[in-house]
mmCIF file of C-alpha atoms in Angstrom:
data_model
loop_
_atom_site.group_PDB
_atom_site.id
_atom_site.type_symbol
_atom_site.label_atom_id
_atom_site.label_comp_id
_atom_site.label_asym_id
_atom_site.label_seq_id
_atom_site.Cartn_x
_atom_site.Cartn_y
_atom_site.Cartn_z
ATOM 1 C CA MET A 130 39.744 117.166 -39.501
ATOM 2 C CA ASN A 131 43.589 117.247 -40.026
ATOM 3 C CA LEU A 132 45.550 114.146 -40.685
ATOM 4 C CA ALA A 133 47.187 114.471 -36.850
ATOM 5 C CA THR A 134 43.479 114.105 -35.607
ATOM 6 C CA LYS A 135 43.015 111.489 -37.612
ATOM 7 C CA THR A 136 46.022 109.386 -37.320
ATOM 8 C CA LEU A 137 45.549 109.633 -32.808
ATOM 9 C CA ILE A 138 41.992 108.423 -33.897
ATOM 10 C CA GLY A 139 43.870 105.586 -35.493
ATOM 11 C CA ILE A 140 45.744 104.749 -32.944
ATOM 12 C CA VAL A 141 43.288 105.215 -30.049
ATOM 13 C CA LEU A 142 40.892 102.531 -32.138
ATOM 14 C CA GLY A 143 43.725 100.421 -32.688
ATOM 15 C CA VAL A 144 44.263 99.880 -29.323
ATOM 16 C CA VAL A 145 40.514 99.556 -28.479
ATOM 17 C CA ALA A 146 40.367 97.067 -31.218
ATOM 18 C CA GLY A 147 43.210 95.044 -30.506
ATOM 19 C CA LEU A 148 43.065 94.801 -27.046
ATOM 20 C CA GLY A 149 39.406 94.275 -27.062
ATOM 21 C CA LEU A 150 39.001 91.606 -29.675
ATOM 22 C CA SER A 151 42.088 89.391 -28.689
ATOM 23 C CA LEU A 152 41.104 89.241 -24.818
ATOM 24 C CA TYR A 153 37.154 88.900 -25.316
ATOM 25 C CA ALA A 154 36.389 87.735 -29.103
ATOM 26 C CA PRO A 155 39.639 85.933 -30.243
ATOM 27 C CA GLY A 156 37.240 84.260 -32.438
ATOM 28 C CA VAL A 157 36.584 87.069 -34.579
ATOM 29 C CA TYR A 158 40.461 88.905 -33.796
ATOM 30 C CA ASP A 159 42.398 86.060 -35.792
ATOM 31 C CA PRO A 160 40.433 86.072 -39.090
ATOM 32 C CA LEU A 161 40.143 89.806 -38.830
ATOM 33 C CA ASN A 162 44.254 89.655 -38.415
ATOM 34 C CA ASN A 163 45.005 87.343 -41.194
ATOM 35 C CA TYR A 164 42.776 89.203 -43.504
ATOM 36 C CA LEU A 165 42.799 92.308 -42.555
ATOM 37 C CA LEU A 166 44.806 94.534 -40.070
ATOM 38 C CA ASP A 167 47.924 92.239 -41.194
ATOM 39 C CA PRO A 168 47.910 92.689 -45.012
ATOM 40 C CA VAL A 169 47.195 96.534 -44.839
ATOM 41 C CA GLY A 170 49.995 96.611 -42.298
ATOM 42 C CA SER A 171 52.347 94.959 -44.622
ATOM 43 C CA LEU A 172 51.333 96.463 -47.961
ATOM 44 C CA PHE A 173 52.173 100.224 -46.105
ATOM 45 C CA VAL A 174 55.475 98.878 -45.355
ATOM 46 C CA LYS A 175 56.362 97.257 -48.451
ATOM 47 C CA ALA A 176 55.016 100.703 -50.136
ATOM 48 C CA ILE A 177 57.864 102.787 -47.432
ATOM 49 C CA LYS A 178 60.609 100.249 -48.519
ATOM 50 C CA MET A 179 59.391 100.626 -52.606
ATOM 51 C CA ILE A 180 60.543 104.311 -52.372
ATOM 52 C CA VAL A 181 63.795 104.961 -49.469
ATOM 53 C CA VAL A 182 66.056 104.140 -52.509
ATOM 54 C CA PRO A 183 65.127 106.702 -55.246
ATOM 55 C CA LEU A 184 63.818 109.379 -52.823
ATOM 56 C CA ILE A 185 67.201 109.607 -50.728
ATOM 57 C CA PHE A 186 69.004 109.307 -54.200
ATOM 58 C CA THR A 187 66.953 112.704 -55.651
ATOM 59 C CA ALA A 188 67.137 114.101 -52.439
ATOM 60 C CA ILE A 189 70.720 114.301 -51.744
ATOM 61 C CA VAL A 190 71.716 115.059 -55.318
ATOM 62 C CA THR A 191 69.349 117.897 -55.619
ATOM 63 C CA SER A 192 70.399 119.402 -52.333
ATOM 64 C CA ILE A 193 73.846 119.329 -53.551
ATOM 65 C CA ALA A 194 73.227 120.554 -56.823
ATOM 66 C CA GLY A 195 71.278 123.327 -55.535
ATOM 67 C CA THR A 196 74.031 124.868 -54.064
ATOM 68 C CA GLY A 197 75.133 126.319 -57.533
ATOM 69 C CA SER A 198 78.544 125.463 -57.278
ATOM 70 C CA LEU A 199 81.553 124.463 -55.401
ATOM 71 C CA LYS A 200 82.639 128.093 -54.867
ATOM 72 C CA THR A 201 79.600 128.567 -53.093
ATOM 73 C CA LEU A 202 79.681 125.697 -51.057
ATOM 74 C CA GLY A 203 83.252 125.978 -50.090
ATOM 75 C CA GLN A 204 82.537 129.585 -48.455
ATOM 76 C CA ILE A 205 79.687 130.048 -46.141
ATOM 77 C CA GLY A 206 78.599 126.480 -47.148
ATOM 78 C CA SER A 207 81.386 124.797 -45.375
ATOM 79 C CA ARG A 208 80.778 126.869 -42.058
ATOM 80 C CA THR A 209 76.817 126.334 -42.659
ATOM 81 C CA MET A 210 77.708 122.655 -43.081
ATOM 82 C CA SER A 211 80.302 122.222 -40.556
ATOM 83 C CA LEU A 212 77.561 123.469 -38.133
ATOM 84 C CA PHE A 213 74.702 121.051 -39.123
ATOM 85 C CA VAL A 214 76.872 118.270 -39.221
ATOM 86 C CA ILE A 215 77.817 118.555 -35.890
ATOM 87 C CA THR A 216 74.370 119.490 -34.364
ATOM 88 C CA THR A 217 73.085 116.452 -35.822
ATOM 89 C CA VAL A 218 75.564 114.073 -34.848
ATOM 90 C CA ILE A 219 75.310 115.318 -30.827
ATOM 91 C CA ALA A 220 71.092 115.284 -31.716
ATOM 92 C CA CYS A 221 71.425 111.812 -32.794
ATOM 93 C CA THR A 222 74.157 110.384 -29.736
ATOM 94 C CA ILE A 223 71.575 112.201 -27.435
ATOM 95 C CA GLY A 224 68.748 110.397 -28.594
ATOM 96 C CA ILE A 225 70.471 107.186 -28.657
ATOM 97 C CA LEU A 226 72.197 107.623 -24.732
ATOM 98 C CA THR A 227 68.751 108.825 -23.328
ATOM 99 C CA THR A 228 66.763 105.955 -24.709
ATOM 100 C CA ASN A 229 68.892 103.454 -23.280
ATOM 101 C CA ILE A 230 68.847 105.174 -19.841
ATOM 102 C CA ILE A 231 65.423 105.397 -19.698
ATOM 103 C CA ALA A 232 64.970 101.549 -21.922
ATOM 104 C CA PRO A 233 61.542 101.834 -22.491
ATOM 105 C CA GLY A 234 61.700 98.961 -24.701
ATOM 106 C CA SER A 235 62.890 96.658 -22.008
ATOM 107 C CA ASN A 236 61.082 94.641 -19.966
ATOM 108 C CA VAL A 237 58.116 93.848 -22.659
ATOM 109 C CA SER A 238 57.321 90.327 -23.267
ATOM 110 C CA ILE A 239 56.515 90.218 -27.019
ATOM 111 C CA PRO A 240 56.297 86.860 -29.118
ATOM 112 C CA GLU A 241 58.914 86.268 -31.700
ATOM 113 C CA ASN A 242 56.431 86.388 -35.048
ATOM 114 C CA VAL A 243 55.426 90.320 -33.515
ATOM 115 C CA SER A 244 58.662 91.447 -32.737
ATOM 116 C CA GLY A 245 60.924 90.178 -35.878
ATOM 117 C CA VAL A 246 62.931 88.395 -33.413
ATOM 118 C CA GLY A 247 62.451 85.098 -35.189
ATOM 119 C CA LYS A 248 64.048 86.692 -38.389
ATOM 120 C CA THR A 249 67.982 86.500 -38.500
ATOM 121 C CA PRO A 250 69.007 90.031 -39.109
ATOM 122 C CA PRO A 251 71.924 90.740 -41.304
ATOM 123 C CA GLN A 252 75.165 91.306 -39.490
ATOM 124 C CA ILE A 253 76.388 94.728 -38.926
ATOM 125 C CA PRO A 254 79.945 95.109 -40.565
ATOM 126 C CA SER A 255 82.919 96.498 -38.516
ATOM 127 C CA VAL A 256 84.231 99.684 -39.298
ATOM 128 C CA LYS A 257 86.667 99.002 -41.350
ATOM 129 C CA ASP A 258 84.469 96.979 -43.483
ATOM 130 C CA MET A 259 82.034 99.623 -43.679
ATOM 131 C CA ILE A 260 84.575 102.044 -44.929
ATOM 132 C CA LEU A 261 85.691 99.578 -47.562
ATOM 133 C CA ASN A 262 82.259 99.124 -48.583
ATOM 134 C CA ILE A 263 81.340 102.559 -49.197
ATOM 135 C CA ILE A 264 82.028 102.855 -52.825
ATOM 136 C CA PRO A 265 80.286 100.518 -54.570
ATOM 137 C CA SER A 266 81.745 98.549 -57.378
ATOM 138 C CA ASN A 267 77.948 98.771 -59.292
ATOM 139 C CA ALA A 268 76.138 101.741 -58.621
ATOM 140 C CA ILE A 269 72.861 100.589 -60.356
ATOM 141 C CA GLY A 270 73.396 97.013 -58.198
ATOM 142 C CA ALA A 271 73.666 98.632 -55.174
ATOM 143 C CA MET A 272 70.108 100.656 -55.840
ATOM 144 C CA ALA A 273 68.773 97.271 -56.537
ATOM 145 C CA GLN A 274 69.860 95.457 -53.571
ATOM 146 C CA GLY A 275 68.924 98.424 -51.428
ATOM 147 C CA ASP A 276 72.518 98.638 -50.251
ATOM 148 C CA LEU A 277 71.791 102.472 -49.091
ATOM 149 C CA LEU A 278 75.328 103.240 -47.243
ATOM 150 C CA GLN A 279 76.556 102.808 -51.335
ATOM 151 C CA VAL A 280 73.408 104.629 -52.776
ATOM 152 C CA LEU A 281 74.407 107.356 -50.545
ATOM 153 C CA THR A 282 77.959 107.503 -51.464
ATOM 154 C CA PHE A 283 77.080 107.491 -55.397
ATOM 155 C CA ALA A 284 74.403 110.532 -54.679
ATOM 156 C CA ILE A 285 77.006 112.445 -52.976
ATOM 157 C CA PHE A 286 79.333 111.889 -55.726
ATOM 158 C CA PHE A 287 76.744 112.066 -58.376
ATOM 159 C CA GLY A 288 75.570 115.582 -56.765
ATOM 160 C CA VAL A 289 79.135 116.953 -56.835
ATOM 161 C CA ALA A 290 79.796 116.003 -60.755
ATOM 162 C CA LEU A 291 76.604 117.803 -61.832
ATOM 163 C CA THR A 292 77.167 120.960 -59.428
ATOM 164 C CA MET A 293 80.417 120.972 -61.603
ATOM 165 C CA LEU A 294 79.095 120.951 -64.901
ATOM 166 C CA GLY A 295 77.340 124.110 -64.062
ATOM 167 C CA GLU A 296 75.032 125.048 -66.754
ATOM 168 C CA ARG A 297 76.182 122.159 -69.138
ATOM 169 C CA ALA A 298 74.127 120.006 -67.206
ATOM 170 C CA ALA A 299 71.020 122.294 -66.502
ATOM 171 C CA SER A 300 68.713 119.795 -68.055
ATOM 172 C CA LEU A 301 69.843 117.132 -65.704
ATOM 173 C CA ARG A 302 69.585 119.049 -62.723
ATOM 174 C CA ILE A 303 65.724 120.293 -63.819
ATOM 175 C CA VAL A 304 65.023 116.404 -64.318
ATOM 176 C CA MET A 305 66.521 115.233 -60.804
ATOM 177 C CA ASN A 306 64.351 118.093 -59.473
ATOM 178 C CA GLN A 307 61.760 116.924 -60.813
ATOM 179 C CA LEU A 308 62.109 113.512 -59.903
ATOM 180 C CA ASN A 309 62.821 114.926 -55.968
ATOM 181 C CA GLU A 310 59.076 116.774 -56.346
ATOM 182 C CA LEU A 311 57.865 113.337 -57.816
ATOM 183 C CA MET A 312 59.236 111.102 -55.050
ATOM 184 C CA MET A 313 57.945 113.518 -52.530
ATOM 185 C CA LYS A 314 54.658 113.618 -53.726
ATOM 186 C CA LEU A 315 54.588 109.845 -53.256
ATOM 187 C CA VAL A 316 55.652 110.263 -49.791
ATOM 188 C CA ASP A 317 52.876 112.458 -49.455
ATOM 189 C CA ILE A 318 49.903 110.277 -51.115
ATOM 190 C CA LEU A 319 51.429 107.403 -48.227
ATOM 191 C CA MET A 320 50.926 109.849 -45.591
ATOM 192 C CA LYS A 321 47.408 110.353 -46.160
ATOM 193 C CA VAL A 322 46.632 106.735 -45.524
ATOM 194 C CA ILE A 323 48.585 106.717 -42.343
ATOM 195 C CA PRO A 324 45.547 106.775 -40.311
ATOM 196 C CA PHE A 325 44.521 103.482 -41.754
ATOM 197 C CA ALA A 326 48.099 101.837 -41.403
ATOM 198 C CA ALA A 327 48.295 103.213 -37.911
ATOM 199 C CA PHE A 328 44.934 101.232 -36.906
ATOM 200 C CA ALA A 329 45.814 98.336 -38.574
ATOM 201 C CA LEU A 330 49.366 97.953 -36.883
ATOM 202 C CA VAL A 331 48.698 99.110 -33.527
ATOM 203 C CA ALA A 332 45.594 96.602 -33.650
ATOM 204 C CA LYS A 333 47.738 93.965 -34.732
ATOM 205 C CA SER A 334 50.652 94.442 -32.492
ATOM 206 C CA MET A 335 48.160 94.988 -29.485
ATOM 207 C CA GLY A 336 45.990 92.313 -30.039
ATOM 208 C CA THR A 337 49.006 90.162 -30.118
ATOM 209 C CA ALA A 338 51.263 91.807 -27.997
ATOM 210 C CA GLY A 339 48.721 92.852 -25.282
ATOM 211 C CA VAL A 340 48.463 95.511 -22.440
ATOM 212 C CA ASP A 341 52.566 95.652 -21.851
ATOM 213 C CA LEU A 342 52.550 97.641 -25.113
ATOM 214 C CA ILE A 343 50.867 100.434 -23.610
ATOM 215 C CA GLY A 344 53.773 101.333 -20.986
ATOM 216 C CA ALA A 345 56.351 100.836 -23.628
ATOM 217 C CA MET A 346 54.334 103.392 -25.664
ATOM 218 C CA PHE A 347 54.213 105.648 -23.073
ATOM 219 C CA MET A 348 58.354 105.262 -21.958
ATOM 220 C CA TYR A 349 58.622 105.688 -25.711
ATOM 221 C CA ILE A 350 57.172 109.223 -26.085
ATOM 222 C CA VAL A 351 59.286 110.339 -22.668
ATOM 223 C CA ALA A 352 62.141 109.368 -24.262
ATOM 224 C CA VAL A 353 61.817 111.187 -27.163
ATOM 225 C CA ILE A 354 60.425 114.406 -24.829
ATOM 226 C CA ILE A 355 63.807 114.019 -22.124
ATOM 227 C CA ALA A 356 66.265 113.568 -25.349
ATOM 228 C CA ILE A 357 64.658 116.870 -26.945
ATOM 229 C CA LEU A 358 64.744 119.049 -23.762
ATOM 230 C CA ILE A 359 68.391 117.865 -23.290
ATOM 231 C CA HIS A 360 69.308 119.094 -26.672
ATOM 232 C CA VAL A 361 67.489 122.443 -26.439
ATOM 233 C CA ILE A 362 68.784 123.169 -23.282
ATOM 234 C CA VAL A 363 72.140 121.501 -23.256
ATOM 235 C CA THR A 364 73.454 121.808 -27.288
ATOM 236 C CA PHE A 365 71.281 124.970 -28.709
ATOM 237 C CA GLY A 366 72.071 126.696 -25.428
ATOM 238 C CA SER A 367 75.493 126.355 -25.429
ATOM 239 C CA ILE A 368 75.932 127.167 -28.776
ATOM 240 C CA LEU A 369 73.793 130.285 -28.433
ATOM 241 C CA THR A 370 75.806 131.569 -25.395
ATOM 242 C CA VAL A 371 79.572 130.810 -26.413
ATOM 243 C CA LEU A 372 79.401 130.882 -30.322
ATOM 244 C CA SER A 373 76.418 133.437 -30.902
ATOM 245 C CA LYS A 374 76.829 135.442 -27.859
ATOM 246 C CA ARG A 375 72.997 135.539 -27.506
ATOM 247 C CA ASN A 376 70.786 134.905 -24.155
ATOM 248 C CA ALA A 377 69.251 131.372 -24.775
ATOM 249 C CA ILE A 378 66.010 132.509 -23.244
ATOM 250 C CA GLN A 379 65.276 135.394 -25.603
ATOM 251 C CA PHE A 380 66.117 133.262 -28.898
ATOM 252 C CA LEU A 381 63.331 131.217 -28.073
ATOM 253 C CA ARG A 382 61.010 133.703 -26.955
ATOM 254 C CA LYS A 383 61.986 135.176 -30.444
ATOM 255 C CA MET A 384 61.332 132.208 -31.921
ATOM 256 C CA THR A 385 57.966 131.309 -30.487
ATOM 257 C CA PRO A 386 56.025 132.328 -33.847
ATOM 258 C CA ALA A 387 57.955 129.885 -35.856
ATOM 259 C CA ILE A 388 57.900 127.170 -33.485
ATOM 260 C CA GLY A 389 54.130 127.258 -33.295
ATOM 261 C CA THR A 390 53.977 127.098 -36.816
ATOM 262 C CA ALA A 391 56.433 124.237 -37.057
ATOM 263 C CA PHE A 392 54.529 122.343 -34.275
ATOM 264 C CA ALA A 393 50.969 122.630 -36.311
ATOM 265 C CA THR A 394 52.070 121.878 -39.356
ATOM 266 C CA SER A 395 55.182 119.617 -38.647
ATOM 267 C CA SER A 396 56.190 121.096 -41.592
ATOM 268 C CA SER A 397 59.703 123.019 -42.098
ATOM 269 C CA ALA A 398 58.878 123.814 -45.630
ATOM 270 C CA ALA A 399 55.731 125.227 -44.549
ATOM 271 C CA THR A 400 57.353 127.025 -41.827
ATOM 272 C CA LEU A 401 60.159 128.556 -43.583
ATOM 273 C CA PRO A 402 58.709 132.038 -44.228
ATOM 274 C CA VAL A 403 57.246 132.219 -40.547
ATOM 275 C CA THR A 404 61.548 131.228 -39.371
ATOM 276 C CA THR A 405 62.749 133.735 -42.145
ATOM 277 C CA LYS A 406 60.363 136.483 -40.718
ATOM 278 C CA CYS A 407 61.448 135.725 -37.252
ATOM 279 C CA CYS A 408 65.783 135.457 -37.742
ATOM 280 C CA GLU A 409 65.363 138.657 -39.634
ATOM 281 C CA ASN A 410 62.974 141.220 -38.154
ATOM 282 C CA GLU A 411 63.229 139.372 -34.684
ATOM 283 C CA LEU A 412 66.595 138.470 -34.125
ATOM 284 C CA MET A 413 68.308 140.547 -36.951
ATOM 285 C CA ILE A 414 69.732 137.969 -38.844
ATOM 286 C CA SER A 415 71.485 139.695 -41.965
ATOM 287 C CA LYS A 416 69.204 138.744 -44.841
ATOM 288 C CA ASN A 417 72.017 137.199 -46.937
ATOM 289 C CA VAL A 418 72.788 134.760 -43.964
ATOM 290 C CA SER A 419 69.236 133.385 -43.350
ATOM 291 C CA SER A 420 68.620 133.331 -47.236
ATOM 292 C CA PHE A 421 71.023 130.291 -47.775
ATOM 293 C CA VAL A 422 71.438 129.022 -44.363
ATOM 294 C CA LEU A 423 67.596 128.368 -43.535
ATOM 295 C CA PRO A 424 66.435 127.128 -47.324
ATOM 296 C CA LEU A 425 69.805 124.788 -46.821
ATOM 297 C CA GLY A 426 68.698 123.625 -43.251
ATOM 298 C CA MET A 427 65.428 122.941 -44.418
ATOM 299 C CA THR A 428 66.811 120.554 -46.336
ATOM 300 C CA VAL A 429 69.857 118.469 -44.911
ATOM 301 C CA ASN A 430 69.651 120.059 -41.066
ATOM 302 C CA MET A 431 67.308 117.760 -39.174
ATOM 303 C CA ASN A 432 68.286 117.639 -35.408
ATOM 304 C CA GLY A 433 64.941 116.596 -34.349
ATOM 305 C CA THR A 434 65.035 113.756 -36.878
ATOM 306 C CA SER A 435 68.274 112.538 -36.123
ATOM 307 C CA LEU A 436 67.444 112.679 -32.387
ATOM 308 C CA HIS A 437 64.281 110.824 -33.205
ATOM 309 C CA HIS A 438 66.336 108.269 -35.207
ATOM 310 C CA GLY A 439 68.350 107.307 -32.290
ATOM 311 C CA VAL A 440 65.529 107.257 -30.382
ATOM 312 C CA ALA A 441 63.662 105.035 -32.609
ATOM 313 C CA ALA A 442 66.667 102.162 -33.498
ATOM 314 C CA VAL A 443 67.942 101.637 -29.673
ATOM 315 C CA PHE A 444 63.932 101.580 -28.576
ATOM 316 C CA VAL A 445 63.294 98.929 -31.486
ATOM 317 C CA ALA A 446 66.740 96.680 -30.359
ATOM 318 C CA GLN A 447 65.370 96.795 -27.018
ATOM 319 C CA LEU A 448 61.601 95.266 -28.368
ATOM 320 C CA SER A 449 63.259 92.829 -30.553
ATOM 321 C CA GLY A 450 65.747 91.810 -27.954
ATOM 322 C CA ILE A 451 68.904 93.129 -30.123
ATOM 323 C CA GLU A 452 71.953 93.964 -29.005
ATOM 324 C CA LEU A 453 73.422 96.861 -30.916
ATOM 325 C CA GLY A 454 76.901 97.349 -30.440
ATOM 326 C CA LEU A 455 79.550 100.187 -30.874
ATOM 327 C CA THR A 456 79.788 99.710 -34.595
ATOM 328 C CA ALA A 457 76.117 99.331 -34.821
ATOM 329 C CA TYR A 458 75.831 102.785 -33.119
ATOM 330 C CA LEU A 459 78.184 104.363 -35.416
ATOM 331 C CA THR A 460 76.650 103.205 -38.552
ATOM 332 C CA VAL A 461 73.039 104.969 -37.157
ATOM 333 C CA ILE A 462 74.530 107.957 -36.492
ATOM 334 C CA PHE A 463 76.446 108.233 -39.894
ATOM 335 C CA ILE A 464 73.435 107.096 -41.755
ATOM 336 C CA SER A 465 71.440 109.210 -39.827
ATOM 337 C CA LEU A 466 73.533 112.381 -40.786
ATOM 338 C CA LEU A 467 73.520 111.334 -44.605
ATOM 339 C CA ALA A 468 69.696 110.144 -44.415
ATOM 340 C CA SER A 469 68.697 113.708 -43.069
ATOM 341 C CA ILE A 470 69.885 115.263 -46.428
ATOM 342 C CA GLY A 471 67.168 113.191 -47.679
ATOM 343 C CA ALA A 472 64.268 113.279 -45.390
ATOM 344 C CA PRO A 473 61.514 115.541 -47.209
ATOM 345 C CA ALA A 474 60.267 118.513 -45.473
ATOM 346 C CA ILE A 475 57.281 117.474 -45.169
ATOM 347 C CA PRO A 476 54.575 116.088 -42.515
ATOM 348 C CA GLY A 477 56.160 112.576 -41.727
ATOM 349 C CA GLY A 478 58.666 112.645 -44.148
ATOM 350 C CA GLY A 479 61.045 111.761 -41.433
ATOM 351 C CA PHE A 480 59.267 108.180 -41.545
ATOM 352 C CA VAL A 481 61.358 107.060 -44.595
ATOM 353 C CA SER A 482 64.914 108.521 -43.577
ATOM 354 C CA LEU A 483 64.024 106.483 -40.131
ATOM 355 C CA SER A 484 63.294 103.040 -42.516
ATOM 356 C CA MET A 485 66.188 103.580 -44.233
ATOM 357 C CA ILE A 486 68.281 103.410 -40.638
ATOM 358 C CA PHE A 487 66.668 100.342 -39.880
ATOM 359 C CA LEU A 488 67.308 98.499 -42.756
ATOM 360 C CA ALA A 489 71.192 99.806 -42.817
ATOM 361 C CA VAL A 490 71.449 98.349 -38.919
ATOM 362 C CA GLY A 491 69.267 94.788 -39.444
ATOM 363 C CA LEU A 492 66.328 96.090 -37.251
ATOM 364 C CA PRO A 493 63.238 94.662 -38.312
ATOM 365 C CA ILE A 494 60.830 96.829 -40.359
ATOM 366 C CA ASP A 495 58.021 95.016 -40.167
ATOM 367 C CA GLY A 496 57.944 94.236 -36.225
ATOM 368 C CA VAL A 497 55.835 95.282 -33.333
ATOM 369 C CA GLY A 498 58.400 98.639 -32.562
ATOM 370 C CA ILE A 499 57.792 99.808 -36.159
ATOM 371 C CA ALA A 500 53.952 99.804 -35.633
ATOM 372 C CA ILE A 501 54.096 101.433 -32.056
ATOM 373 C CA ILE A 502 56.416 104.272 -34.116
ATOM 374 C CA LEU A 503 54.240 104.769 -36.803
ATOM 375 C CA GLY A 504 51.098 104.884 -34.796
ATOM 376 C CA LEU A 505 52.643 107.889 -32.585
ATOM 377 C CA PHE A 506 54.929 109.277 -35.643
ATOM 378 C CA ARG A 507 52.230 112.112 -35.860
ATOM 379 C CA LEU A 508 52.255 113.023 -32.914
ATOM 380 C CA VAL A 509 55.947 112.619 -32.257
ATOM 381 C CA ASP A 510 56.484 114.832 -35.821
ATOM 382 C CA MET A 511 54.942 117.549 -33.848
ATOM 383 C CA LEU A 512 57.502 117.920 -31.360
ATOM 384 C CA LEU A 513 60.555 117.084 -33.912
ATOM 385 C CA THR A 514 59.768 119.851 -36.419
ATOM 386 C CA PRO A 515 60.496 122.661 -34.384
ATOM 387 C CA ILE A 516 63.469 121.166 -33.138
ATOM 388 C CA ASN A 517 64.233 121.037 -36.645
ATOM 389 C CA VAL A 518 63.491 124.590 -37.323
ATOM 390 C CA LEU A 519 65.205 126.159 -34.571
ATOM 391 C CA GLY A 520 68.813 123.852 -35.382
ATOM 392 C CA ASP A 521 68.226 125.987 -38.699
ATOM 393 C CA ALA A 522 67.520 129.519 -36.751
ATOM 394 C CA VAL A 523 70.736 128.842 -34.188
ATOM 395 C CA CYS A 524 73.350 127.941 -36.981
ATOM 396 C CA ALA A 525 72.068 130.604 -39.018
ATOM 397 C CA SER A 526 72.814 133.005 -35.592
ATOM 398 C CA VAL A 527 75.925 131.720 -35.141
ATOM 399 C CA ILE A 528 77.290 132.209 -38.899
ATOM 400 C CA ASP A 529 75.489 135.643 -38.844
ATOM 401 C CA ARG A 530 77.910 136.486 -35.522
ATOM 402 C CA SER A 531 81.009 134.668 -37.446
ATOM 403 C CA LEU A 532 80.707 136.995 -40.613
ATOM 404 C CA ASN A 533 80.242 140.318 -38.800
ATOM 405 C CA ASN A 534 83.103 139.412 -36.440
ATOM 406 C CA VAL A 535 84.900 139.320 -39.933
ATOM 407 C CA GLU A 536 83.788 142.241 -41.263
ATOM 408 C CA GLN A 537 84.461 144.325 -38.139
ATOM 409 C CA VAL A 538 87.936 143.415 -38.124
ATOM 410 C CA LYS A 539 88.305 143.994 -41.491
ATOM 411 C CA ASP A 540 86.906 147.783 -40.615
ATOM 412 C CA GLN A 541 89.231 148.244 -37.877
ATOM 413 C CA SER A 542 92.750 146.878 -39.901
ATOM 414 C CA ALA A 543 91.310 149.678 -42.935
ATOM 415 C CA PHE A 544 91.161 152.717 -39.985
ATOM 416 C CA SER A 545 94.577 151.243 -38.223
#
């Protein structure tokens, strides 16, 4: 039985146990919640918090250093990264707008001790303050305090400097890669206990908040699906038609094997060989483009993950009764863009970066909203991973078209 099936079973059992015991056996539910459900859920959330900073730091450093040289990063990398940034920002924005319109977390009555409303969230800084505070005066202090924006900034500078040192820092680059693999292994270990954490968190939430959450869970899934459809049809469709001069429907059809693999594995890394085969053999994208864009995209281009960041942030804010202003939305988009670089290309890796978003904008990471997201995450992750993979392929197609046009112009000028 795979992890997704186990997690879904955990969700169903959590709903049944939480509702059933709280309604018909409150004398059993209360001690069970106090001594089992709440501790298990809290321990899992604390474990996630524990690895966020080192995971994000090592992932960003290794991603930047992995380009090999600033020259490589500046040539094909500049075009590729520009597309990655544009599509990622659009995806997160679509997630935010869609969820605000559908409002899956509104009109749900949740007690304060479950929603996190009773806790005073940190104040979201203004845009000016955010810019002024982006560079840490003490990098180690920023890590210790969990100031994720400053940690991201330091990681970017660290990665660029590591790349500039070249072979002189080869041993340090190896160490950073090993640390990143270690952190990803910790994420993998945490993902294995998700069925139990999902049961505990969902049972606690359902038992305390009641049947209102069932409708919220359903509408949350609806919001994710609608946002995905909009992004695929409007964003990817427009990019393919205008920039790549391709038929979007035929493109999706030829990418079907990669889409299916991504859906089944929930892993961009596991899907990479199939994605490469589809791009090179079916879409006829040149190997020099696919060999650079696809592995880089697997690491730093997470359209589906960023879209979910937008949906989840607004959903939890609605459940918790927290108003997110323009500055908070810009912070979500900006942190999501940077966090996508550090999201491991493994099942459930996006949950770690999502925790980072919540911590950055002051949303409760231990309330009912995170319980719903955690409980449904494996199901949602199966929907998001194909979008991550498609985003990489779309960008590869555009870069390939751009390079071919340049080469054709050169050839024509040579014969004129």
